[in-house]
Amino acid sequence: MESAVKTIGVLTSGGDAPGMNAAIRGVVRRALGQGINVKGISEGYDGLIYDKIFDMQAKDVSDIIQRGGTVLHTARCPEMLTEKGVLRAAETCKKHGIEGLVVIGGDGSFKGARELAHHGINVVGIPGTIDLDISCTEYTLGFDTAVNTALEAIDKVRDTSASHERVSIIEVMGRHAGYIALWSGFGSGAEDILLPEIYDYDEEKLIDHIIENRKRGKTHHIIINAEGIGHSTSMAKRIEAATGIETRATILGYMQRGGSPTCRDRMYGSIMGSNAVDLLRDGKSNRIVIFKEGQFDDCDIDEGLAMKKEFPINQYEISRFLSSSYTK
Ligand code: F6P
């Protein structure tokens, strides 16, 4: 079957996420294998606006499936929010014969892609963000690696927390979403998980919980705090003052975004990259490759951006029940 597009471009945009390289490899190898040329675009939409474009061959994506970050480099690009920026990006695509574009990133990146679609470029998005905060898909590249990285770090802090019989607040990333906090908190058996979707900012309740747990014989207390709530250091000071128990805050930060991707991120990245090319080959545009109900699928960008996903409060409740049913 003849491809609807002869040349496609690929870029990564927004925060880097483990699995982006697997997706780039998937795009490049799937396209070249079907006779479609591939142009790499460096530094996200900046690269489109400022013409940082190069031809990609199969060997250019050798030895990257296991690497974190993105070999194409990435950027957050405020210019892409302007009509002038979008026009320049569309012109660069036309200059290089880029008829189809794969954008690997988050919701903000898909908004830019949607604008390019309005200017005649066929676009397909691949969800890549450690935050899992894209509503139209149940999986976003990087999440699995990030929660496992966070979990490993929390386990280490737990050793010192247990040895010193402390309260430890560990702040994890996620921007406004609590998925990384929920999963890493659940997986580490944390006593409290503070999630932007649920937390009522009732610090007295939190302090009572710490005191109750001490009375019940728990010798240390782990609190996973989501970035969307933040203020872990001042929270630690208030908790120490109120309980008299040594309390320390650790903010995990960017280490959660790096590192070698898990098998899931490599496999899903490769499949999503490959599926994105097939959509462009078939003449589709304005789509996002998604994972839903155990299947890879795709949806319209506008519909995807308008969706809201339900936060799994029941999972939080199970975690809370299990860490609270404790007696000496
Ligand atoms: O979206 C990924 C993420 O790491 C968020 O968890 C965090 O809020 C944000 O990016 C930080 O962005 P920046 O790299 O621009 O500081």
mmCIF file of N, CA, C and O in Angstrom, residues 124-125 135-137 279 285-290 292 297-305 307:
data_model
loop_
_atom_site.group_PDB
_atom_site.id
_atom_site.type_symbol
_atom_site.label_atom_id
_atom_site.label_comp_id
_atom_site.label_asym_id
_atom_site.label_seq_id
_atom_site.Cartn_x
_atom_site.Cartn_y
_atom_site.Cartn_z
ATOM 1 N N VAL A 124 0.597 13.561 14.383
ATOM 2 C CA VAL A 124 0.198 12.501 15.321
ATOM 3 C C VAL A 124 1.007 12.699 16.595
ATOM 4 O O VAL A 124 2.230 12.884 16.550
ATOM 5 N N GLY A 125 0.324 12.677 17.729
ATOM 6 C CA GLY A 125 0.994 12.826 19.021
ATOM 7 C C GLY A 125 1.219 11.482 19.693
ATOM 8 O O GLY A 125 0.449 10.544 19.514
ATOM 9 N N SER A 135 -5.421 12.950 29.784
ATOM 10 C CA SER A 135 -6.703 12.299 30.069
ATOM 11 C C SER A 135 -7.122 11.223 29.084
ATOM 12 O O SER A 135 -7.777 10.265 29.459
ATOM 13 N N CYS A 136 -6.720 11.361 27.815
ATOM 14 C CA CYS A 136 -7.253 10.426 26.822
ATOM 15 C C CYS A 136 -6.546 9.079 26.817
ATOM 16 O O CYS A 136 -6.943 8.181 26.087
ATOM 17 N N THR A 137 -5.501 8.926 27.607
ATOM 18 C CA THR A 137 -4.747 7.669 27.590
ATOM 19 C C THR A 137 -4.510 7.160 29.009
ATOM 20 O O THR A 137 -4.379 7.952 29.939
ATOM 21 N N LEU A 279 -0.284 5.585 11.185
ATOM 22 C CA LEU A 279 -1.412 6.532 11.050
ATOM 23 C C LEU A 279 -1.100 7.546 9.953
ATOM 24 O O LEU A 279 -1.941 7.831 9.094
ATOM 25 N N SER A 285 -4.562 12.349 10.372
ATOM 26 C CA SER A 285 -3.960 13.526 10.999
ATOM 27 C C SER A 285 -4.759 13.931 12.222
ATOM 28 O O SER A 285 -5.904 13.494 12.409
ATOM 29 N N ASN A 286 -4.131 14.774 13.051
ATOM 30 C CA ASN A 286 -4.773 15.281 14.271
ATOM 31 C C ASN A 286 -5.168 14.142 15.211
ATOM 32 O O ASN A 286 -6.238 14.156 15.800
ATOM 33 N N ARG A 287 -4.265 13.143 15.334
ATOM 34 C CA ARG A 287 -4.552 11.979 16.186
ATOM 35 C C ARG A 287 -3.525 11.900 17.317
ATOM 36 O O ARG A 287 -2.408 12.419 17.199
ATOM 37 N N ILE A 288 -3.916 11.240 18.395
ATOM 38 C CA ILE A 288 -2.960 10.904 19.473
ATOM 39 C C ILE A 288 -2.985 9.385 19.615
ATOM 40 O O ILE A 288 -4.069 8.781 19.659
ATOM 41 N N VAL A 289 -1.800 8.785 19.646
ATOM 42 C CA VAL A 289 -1.727 7.345 19.911
ATOM 43 C C VAL A 289 -1.986 7.163 21.406
ATOM 44 O O VAL A 289 -1.380 7.878 22.227
ATOM 45 N N ILE A 290 -2.882 6.251 21.745
ATOM 46 C CA ILE A 290 -3.219 6.084 23.166
ATOM 47 C C ILE A 290 -3.161 4.614 23.572
ATOM 48 O O ILE A 290 -3.094 3.724 22.719
ATOM 49 N N LYS A 292 -5.538 2.207 25.982
ATOM 50 C CA LYS A 292 -6.793 2.198 26.720
ATOM 51 C C LYS A 292 -7.338 0.790 26.820
ATOM 52 O O LYS A 292 -7.359 0.069 25.817
ATOM 53 N N ASP A 297 -4.478 2.255 20.732
ATOM 54 C CA ASP A 297 -5.536 2.794 19.882
ATOM 55 C C ASP A 297 -5.136 4.226 19.526
ATOM 56 O O ASP A 297 -3.997 4.635 19.791
ATOM 57 N N ASP A 298 -6.036 5.012 18.977
ATOM 58 C CA ASP A 298 -5.747 6.428 18.759
ATOM 59 C C ASP A 298 -7.040 7.219 18.883
ATOM 60 O O ASP A 298 -8.117 6.667 18.783
ATOM 61 N N CYS A 299 -6.881 8.523 19.159
ATOM 62 C CA CYS A 299 -8.071 9.363 19.266
ATOM 63 C C CYS A 299 -7.781 10.739 18.663
ATOM 64 O O CYS A 299 -6.617 11.109 18.450
ATOM 65 N N ASP A 300 -8.821 11.479 18.416
ATOM 66 C CA ASP A 300 -8.717 12.817 17.854
ATOM 67 C C ASP A 300 -8.053 13.762 18.880
ATOM 68 O O ASP A 300 -8.368 13.695 20.070
ATOM 69 N N ILE A 301 -7.157 14.623 18.437
ATOM 70 C CA ILE A 301 -6.446 15.510 19.375
ATOM 71 C C ILE A 301 -7.429 16.425 20.111
ATOM 72 O O ILE A 301 -7.353 16.573 21.334
ATOM 73 N N ASP A 302 -8.359 17.029 19.381
ATOM 74 C CA ASP A 302 -9.305 17.948 20.043
ATOM 75 C C ASP A 302 -10.126 17.218 21.095
ATOM 76 O O ASP A 302 -10.298 17.711 22.213
ATOM 77 N N GLU A 303 -10.609 16.023 20.722
ATOM 78 C CA GLU A 303 -11.401 15.257 21.695
ATOM 79 C C GLU A 303 -10.529 14.849 22.879
ATOM 80 O O GLU A 303 -10.944 14.925 24.028
ATOM 81 N N GLY A 304 -9.313 14.440 22.577
ATOM 82 C CA GLY A 304 -8.391 14.007 23.641
ATOM 83 C C GLY A 304 -8.096 15.133 24.616
ATOM 84 O O GLY A 304 -8.096 14.945 25.831
ATOM 85 N N LEU A 305 -7.850 16.336 24.072
ATOM 86 C CA LEU A 305 -7.521 17.472 24.940
ATOM 87 C C LEU A 305 -8.721 17.900 25.782
ATOM 88 O O LEU A 305 -8.556 18.458 26.878
ATOM 89 N N MET A 307 -10.901 15.865 27.105
ATOM 90 C CA MET A 307 -11.304 14.825 28.079
ATOM 91 C C MET A 307 -10.814 15.124 29.485
ATOM 92 O O MET A 307 -9.822 15.809 29.681
#
